[in-house]
Short mmCIF file of C-alpha atoms in Angstrom, two decimals:
data_model
loop_
_atom_site.label_atom_id
_atom_site.label_comp_id
_atom_site.label_asym_id
_atom_site.label_seq_id
_atom_site.Cartn_x
_atom_site.Cartn_y
_atom_site.Cartn_z
CA MET A 651 -9.22 48.81 -69.63
CA GLN A 652 -11.11 48.74 -72.92
CA ARG A 653 -8.77 51.37 -74.40
CA ILE A 654 -5.68 49.36 -73.43
CA ALA A 655 -7.18 46.15 -74.82
CA GLY A 656 -8.16 47.94 -78.04
CA TRP A 657 -4.68 49.42 -78.41
CA TRP A 658 -3.07 46.04 -77.78
CA ASP A 659 -5.31 44.34 -80.34
CA GLY A 660 -4.41 46.99 -82.92
CA PHE A 661 -0.71 46.58 -82.16
CA GLU A 662 -0.96 42.78 -82.49
CA LEU A 663 -2.71 43.13 -85.84
CA TRP A 664 -0.07 45.60 -87.02
CA VAL A 665 2.79 43.25 -86.04
CA ALA A 666 1.03 40.22 -87.54
CA GLY A 667 0.60 42.10 -90.83
CA LEU A 668 4.29 42.90 -91.19
CA PRO A 669 6.62 40.77 -93.33
CA PHE A 670 8.74 38.27 -91.41
CA ILE A 671 12.00 40.26 -91.00
CA PRO A 672 10.40 43.49 -89.70
CA GLN A 673 8.09 41.39 -87.52
CA PHE A 674 11.10 39.55 -86.10
CA LEU A 675 12.91 42.83 -85.41
CA VAL A 676 9.90 44.40 -83.68
CA VAL A 677 9.46 41.37 -81.44
CA LEU A 678 13.22 41.18 -80.78
CA VAL A 679 13.45 44.86 -79.83
CA GLY A 680 10.54 44.40 -77.44
CA MET A 681 11.33 41.01 -75.96
CA VAL A 682 15.09 41.22 -75.35
CA PRO A 683 14.88 44.07 -72.81
CA ILE A 684 11.80 42.54 -71.17
CA SER A 685 13.52 39.15 -70.93
CA PHE A 686 16.64 40.69 -69.39
CA ALA A 687 14.49 42.61 -66.89
CA ILE A 688 12.59 39.45 -65.89
CA ALA A 689 15.84 37.49 -65.51
CA PHE A 690 17.38 40.29 -63.42
CA LEU A 691 14.35 40.51 -61.13
CA LEU A 692 14.19 36.73 -60.72
CA ASP A 693 17.91 36.63 -59.90
CA ARG A 694 17.60 39.33 -57.25
CA GLY A 695 14.39 37.89 -55.80
CA LEU A 696 15.77 34.37 -55.54
CA ARG A 697 19.01 35.65 -54.03
CA VAL A 698 17.03 37.43 -51.30
CA ALA A 699 14.81 34.37 -50.74
CA PHE A 700 17.84 32.07 -50.41
CA ARG A 701 19.46 34.44 -47.91
CA VAL A 702 16.26 34.51 -45.85
CA LEU A 703 16.08 30.70 -45.93
CA ARG A 704 19.81 30.49 -45.10
CA ARG A 705 20.53 28.64 -48.34
CA ASP A 706 23.09 31.17 -49.56
CA ASP A 707 26.25 29.58 -50.97
CA ARG A 708 28.48 32.15 -49.30
CA THR A 709 27.31 31.23 -45.79
CA GLU A 710 28.36 27.59 -46.03
CA PRO A 711 32.01 26.68 -45.53
CA PRO A 712 33.72 25.18 -48.57
CA MET A 713 34.09 21.43 -48.77
CA PRO A 714 37.49 20.33 -47.41
CA VAL A 715 39.86 18.77 -49.88
CA ILE A 716 41.46 15.69 -48.38
CA LEU A 717 44.49 14.50 -50.29
CA ALA A 718 46.18 12.40 -47.60
CA GLU A 719 43.56 9.61 -47.63
CA ARG A 720 44.04 8.83 -51.27
CA PRO A 721 46.95 6.50 -52.06
CA THR A 722 49.36 7.64 -54.72
CA VAL A 723 49.91 5.33 -57.65
CA GLY A 724 53.04 5.55 -59.76
CA SER A 725 52.69 5.35 -63.51
CA GLY A 726 55.87 3.35 -63.98
CA ALA A 727 57.20 5.82 -66.53
CA ARG A 728 60.82 6.85 -66.17
#
């Protein structure tokens, strides 16, 4: 664990010592794939959890659209 912590500290110091644009690019290259992976895993995990809890949107019937109850109003335009 000490070797990993030491490597991480060295990497942080290296990134912090870079000028802004290269620092931004290094963080962007690292964080975009990680963020997409986290979002993908959360999406799949929540989808499974909602299916288990029977809260899946596909299992519920769609809301009926009732048009007959609403009176029609003419605009008066000819």
